[in-house]
Short mmCIF file of C-alpha atoms in Angstrom, two decimals:
data_model
loop_
_atom_site.label_atom_id
_atom_site.label_comp_id
_atom_site.label_asym_id
_atom_site.label_seq_id
_atom_site.Cartn_x
_atom_site.Cartn_y
_atom_site.Cartn_z
CA ALA A 1 29.79 20.34 -25.41
CA ALA A 2 26.53 22.21 -24.72
CA ALA A 3 26.38 20.88 -21.18
CA ALA A 4 30.02 21.82 -20.60
CA ALA A 5 29.39 25.34 -21.90
CA ALA A 6 26.39 25.64 -19.60
CA LEU A 7 28.52 24.65 -16.62
CA VAL A 8 30.99 27.35 -17.55
CA ALA A 9 28.19 29.90 -17.98
CA ALA A 10 26.84 28.98 -14.55
CA GLY A 11 30.25 29.70 -13.02
CA LEU A 12 30.83 26.10 -12.03
CA ALA A 13 33.97 25.74 -14.16
CA LYS A 14 36.55 28.02 -15.72
CA SER A 15 36.46 26.46 -19.17
CA VAL A 16 35.25 23.47 -21.16
CA ALA A 17 38.68 21.90 -20.60
CA ASP A 18 38.19 22.45 -16.87
CA VAL A 19 34.82 20.67 -17.02
CA ILE A 20 36.41 17.69 -18.74
CA ALA A 21 39.42 17.60 -16.45
CA ARG A 22 37.27 17.68 -13.32
CA GLY A 23 34.67 15.26 -14.66
CA LEU A 24 31.82 17.64 -13.92
CA SER A 25 28.27 16.59 -14.73
CA ALA A 26 25.28 18.55 -16.02
CA SER A 27 23.47 17.43 -12.87
CA LEU A 28 25.35 20.26 -11.10
CA LEU A 29 23.42 22.87 -13.05
CA PRO A 30 20.72 24.83 -11.22
CA TRP A 31 17.87 23.16 -13.06
CA GLN A 32 14.36 24.53 -12.76
CA TYR A 33 11.39 22.16 -13.09
CA VAL A 34 7.82 23.07 -13.89
CA TRP A 35 5.13 20.38 -14.03
CA THR A 36 1.65 20.88 -15.41
CA ALA A 37 -1.20 18.38 -15.61
CA TYR A 38 -4.38 18.53 -17.67
CA GLU A 39 -7.48 16.43 -18.04
CA LEU A 40 -8.05 15.65 -21.72
CA ASP A 41 -11.20 15.72 -23.82
CA GLN A 42 -11.56 12.14 -25.05
CA SER A 43 -14.34 12.89 -27.52
CA ASN A 44 -11.77 13.80 -30.18
CA SER A 45 -9.00 11.22 -30.52
CA ALA A 46 -7.28 13.09 -33.35
CA THR A 47 -6.04 15.95 -31.16
CA ALA A 48 -5.32 16.42 -27.47
CA VAL A 49 -7.78 19.02 -26.19
CA TYR A 50 -7.36 20.15 -22.60
CA VAL A 51 -10.54 20.18 -20.50
CA ARG A 52 -9.11 21.52 -17.24
CA GLN A 53 -5.77 22.06 -15.56
CA LEU A 54 -5.06 20.47 -12.19
CA ASN A 55 -4.02 22.79 -9.39
CA LEU A 56 -0.69 21.26 -8.43
CA PHE A 57 -0.22 23.77 -5.61
CA ASP A 58 -3.22 22.23 -3.82
CA PRO A 59 -1.90 19.88 -1.07
CA LEU A 60 -4.92 17.64 -1.67
CA VAL A 61 -3.81 17.18 -5.29
CA SER A 62 -0.02 16.90 -5.06
CA SER A 63 2.35 16.28 -2.16
CA THR A 64 5.31 17.75 -4.04
CA GLY A 65 3.92 20.70 -5.95
CA PRO A 66 4.91 21.50 -9.53
CA ASP A 67 8.53 22.61 -9.07
CA ARG A 68 10.50 19.50 -8.13
CA ALA A 69 12.24 16.91 -10.25
CA ASN A 70 9.99 14.19 -8.85
CA PHE A 71 6.27 14.83 -9.02
CA VAL A 72 3.59 13.04 -6.94
CA LEU A 73 -0.18 13.11 -7.46
CA LEU A 74 -2.29 12.03 -4.52
CA PRO A 75 -5.09 9.43 -4.62
CA GLY A 76 -8.39 10.96 -5.68
CA ALA A 77 -6.78 13.80 -7.63
CA MET A 78 -7.79 12.29 -10.97
CA VAL A 79 -11.08 10.98 -12.29
CA PRO A 80 -11.22 7.22 -13.01
CA GLY A 81 -11.76 6.57 -16.70
CA ALA A 82 -10.46 9.99 -17.76
CA ALA A 83 -7.24 10.71 -19.67
CA TYR A 84 -4.52 13.12 -18.58
CA ALA A 85 -1.54 14.91 -20.10
CA PHE A 86 1.54 15.59 -17.99
CA GLU A 87 4.08 18.17 -19.14
CA LEU A 88 7.52 18.80 -17.69
CA SER A 89 9.50 21.91 -18.57
CA VAL A 90 13.20 21.83 -17.62
CA SER A 91 15.52 24.80 -17.90
CA ALA A 92 18.61 26.36 -16.35
CA PRO A 93 18.19 30.07 -17.16
CA PHE A 94 21.14 31.19 -15.04
CA ALA A 95 23.34 28.96 -17.16
CA GLY A 96 21.80 30.06 -20.43
CA VAL A 97 19.92 26.79 -20.98
CA GLY A 98 16.45 27.32 -22.44
CA ALA A 99 13.41 25.28 -21.57
CA GLU A 100 12.85 21.82 -22.98
CA VAL A 101 9.35 20.38 -22.67
CA VAL A 102 8.29 16.74 -22.65
CA ARG A 103 4.72 15.48 -22.58
CA LEU A 104 3.12 12.19 -21.57
CA CYS A 105 -0.55 11.28 -22.11
CA VAL A 106 -2.02 8.66 -19.78
CA PRO A 107 -5.51 7.08 -19.85
CA LEU A 108 -6.78 6.05 -16.41
CA ASN A 109 -8.38 2.70 -15.79
CA ARG A 110 -12.02 2.96 -14.76
CA PRO A 111 -13.07 0.47 -12.06
CA PRO A 112 -16.13 -1.75 -12.57
CA TYR A 113 -19.42 0.13 -12.40
CA GLY A 114 -23.16 -0.01 -12.95
CA GLY A 115 -24.07 -2.77 -10.50
CA ASP A 116 -25.34 -3.38 -7.01
CA VAL A 117 -25.50 -6.15 -4.42
CA VAL A 118 -28.69 -7.83 -3.21
CA TYR A 119 -29.38 -10.59 -0.71
CA ALA A 120 -32.10 -13.05 0.26
CA PRO A 121 -33.73 -13.86 2.56
CA THR A 122 -33.87 -10.73 4.71
CA SER A 123 -33.99 -12.71 7.98
CA GLY A 124 -33.18 -16.18 9.23
CA VAL A 125 -31.51 -18.31 11.87
CA SER A 126 -27.80 -18.64 12.60
CA MET A 127 -26.09 -21.76 11.16
CA SER A 128 -29.41 -22.87 9.68
CA THR A 129 -30.52 -20.33 7.07
CA VAL A 130 -28.44 -20.02 3.90
CA PHE A 131 -28.23 -16.37 2.83
CA THR A 132 -27.49 -15.73 -0.86
CA LEU A 133 -25.64 -12.56 -1.85
CA THR A 134 -25.59 -11.58 -5.53
CA ALA A 135 -23.57 -8.89 -7.30
CA ASP A 136 -25.80 -7.88 -10.19
CA GLY A 137 -25.26 -5.74 -13.28
CA TRP A 138 -21.53 -5.01 -13.02
CA THR A 139 -19.58 -4.14 -16.15
CA ASP A 140 -16.26 -2.69 -17.30
CA ASP A 141 -15.33 -0.52 -20.28
CA ASP A 142 -12.29 -2.53 -21.34
CA ALA A 143 -12.40 -6.20 -22.30
CA ASP A 144 -8.78 -6.52 -21.12
CA ASP A 145 -10.00 -5.80 -17.57
CA LEU A 146 -12.20 -8.91 -17.55
CA PRO A 147 -13.10 -11.18 -15.89
CA LEU A 148 -14.29 -9.29 -12.86
CA ARG A 149 -13.73 -10.64 -9.35
CA TYR A 150 -16.00 -10.34 -6.35
CA SER A 151 -15.42 -10.17 -2.61
CA PHE A 152 -18.48 -10.23 -0.33
CA GLU A 153 -18.45 -8.75 3.18
CA SER A 154 -20.76 -8.63 6.18
CA ARG A 155 -20.63 -5.93 8.81
CA SER A 156 -22.07 -5.55 12.29
CA GLU A 157 -19.56 -4.20 14.81
CA GLN A 158 -16.73 -4.99 12.39
CA THR A 159 -16.35 -6.04 8.77
CA GLU A 160 -15.88 -9.73 8.01
CA LEU A 161 -15.04 -11.35 4.69
CA LEU A 162 -17.60 -13.99 3.79
CA GLY A 163 -15.37 -15.77 1.31
CA GLU A 164 -12.29 -15.64 -0.84
CA LEU A 165 -12.06 -13.38 -3.88
CA ARG A 166 -14.07 -15.18 -6.57
CA LEU A 167 -15.03 -15.08 -10.22
CA THR A 168 -18.64 -16.03 -9.49
CA ALA A 169 -20.97 -13.11 -8.82
CA SER A 170 -22.85 -14.77 -5.96
CA LEU A 171 -22.15 -16.33 -2.58
CA ASP A 172 -24.07 -18.55 -0.17
CA ALA A 173 -23.33 -17.81 3.47
CA PHE A 174 -24.15 -18.79 7.03
CA LEU A 175 -24.19 -15.89 9.49
CA PRO A 176 -23.87 -15.46 13.25
CA ALA A 177 -26.84 -14.10 15.17
CA GLY A 178 -27.15 -10.34 14.88
CA ILE A 179 -28.13 -7.53 12.55
CA TRP A 180 -25.99 -7.39 9.42
CA ASP A 181 -25.14 -5.04 6.57
CA PHE A 182 -23.70 -6.45 3.34
CA SER A 183 -21.34 -5.11 0.72
CA VAL A 184 -19.41 -6.33 -2.30
CA ARG A 185 -16.05 -5.20 -3.65
CA VAL A 186 -15.85 -5.70 -7.42
CA ALA A 187 -12.35 -5.61 -8.94
CA ASP A 188 -10.96 -5.87 -12.45
CA GLN A 189 -7.76 -7.65 -13.49
CA TYR A 190 -5.68 -4.59 -12.55
CA SER A 191 -7.20 -4.38 -9.04
CA ALA A 192 -9.23 -1.25 -9.78
CA ALA A 193 -12.23 -1.80 -7.49
CA THR A 194 -15.62 -0.42 -6.52
CA LEU A 195 -17.34 -1.01 -3.18
CA ALA A 196 -21.14 -1.22 -3.17
CA GLU A 197 -23.43 -1.43 -0.13
CA ALA A 198 -26.61 -3.48 -0.06
CA VAL A 199 -29.88 -1.74 0.77
CA GLY A 200 -31.41 -2.62 4.15
CA ARG A 201 -30.21 -4.81 7.00
CA CYS A 202 -30.48 -8.54 7.63
CA THR A 203 -31.68 -9.93 10.96
CA VAL A 204 -30.32 -13.30 12.09
CA ALA A 205 -31.77 -15.02 15.15
CA SER A 206 -29.86 -17.35 17.49
CA LEU A 207 -30.07 -21.08 16.83
CA ALA A 208 -30.63 -21.74 20.56
CA LEU A 209 -28.12 -24.57 20.70
CA ASP A 210 -28.84 -27.91 22.30
CA GLU A 211 -26.98 -31.21 21.93
CA PRO A 212 -28.77 -32.39 18.74
CA LYS A 213 -28.35 -28.99 17.06
CA LEU A 214 -24.69 -28.80 18.09
CA ALA A 215 -24.08 -32.29 16.68
CA SER A 216 -25.78 -31.26 13.42
CA VAL A 217 -23.63 -28.15 13.07
CA ILE A 218 -20.42 -30.08 13.76
CA GLU A 219 -21.41 -32.68 11.18
CA ARG A 220 -22.09 -29.95 8.62
CA ILE A 221 -18.66 -28.42 9.30
CA SER A 222 -17.01 -31.83 8.83
CA LEU A 223 -18.82 -32.43 5.54
CA ALA A 224 -17.88 -28.98 4.24
CA ALA A 225 -14.24 -29.56 5.18
CA ALA A 226 -14.26 -32.96 3.47
CA VAL A 227 -15.32 -31.47 0.13
CA GLY A 228 -13.04 -28.44 0.36
CA GLU A 229 -15.68 -25.80 1.03
CA SER A 230 -13.39 -23.57 3.07
CA ASP A 231 -15.74 -20.56 2.99
CA THR A 232 -18.57 -22.61 4.50
CA VAL A 233 -16.26 -24.03 7.18
CA HIS A 234 -15.12 -20.52 8.13
CA GLN A 235 -18.70 -19.19 8.25
CA LEU A 236 -20.01 -22.03 10.40
CA VAL A 237 -17.06 -22.01 12.81
CA ARG A 238 -17.41 -18.24 13.19
CA SER A 239 -21.14 -18.55 13.86
CA LEU A 240 -20.69 -21.45 16.27
CA SER A 241 -18.00 -19.57 18.17
CA ALA A 242 -20.33 -16.60 18.56
CA GLU A 243 -23.15 -18.83 19.82
CA LEU A 244 -20.91 -20.60 22.34
CA THR A 245 -19.53 -17.30 23.60
CA VAL A 246 -23.05 -16.04 24.27
CA ALA A 247 -23.97 -19.32 25.99
CA VAL A 248 -20.92 -19.11 28.30
CA ASP A 249 -21.65 -15.47 29.16
CA ARG A 250 -25.12 -16.47 30.25
#
């Protein structure tokens, strides 16, 4: 009845009976939407205390602004680990419908933090030296986010994954000749992730292939494949391909 009266007040129908006869819906009303968003103070769980209000008119914060039915916040607008309150006020003043306000409080997942990535040794030989990368000191605030998962990467001209996403916080790797940077992406069970860069660069010299060395590398690849070490197979094949390409170019 209230919705029907509002439709009449808005001039969309002659009477309540007209609303019913024409099957009109309250969606026809000229609704006005106003969104607000606040970061909450989490030091006091008894009450919701607002720390700051987000500027929803800022195009770097919201792609929709605060006055549409659907509201979009952009990545980076909120602080990981913080909590936020979202309020929506809906009214149709030209139809005599006052504002109704609903509120939703949402805690944000904080990605893993507190760690770094180290490697050893700092130099070696392609397809010969085993380089060990270790993600050390990583933690997460919520036990439900555990266990953490690790993805190690090497980068020279482009970034290459050194292995599949894993639960172990270390990785042994063979590398092609070159100068390499290392990083690790640490993710929780909800895919919230942090990327950390290793300090320094790793120098890898060419193996200087000859027939005995080539036979040794191929044998190592075969052994790794036989025991299901797919990461090692990928690393060695990648390194061997790089070495052969250089040899052909010579």
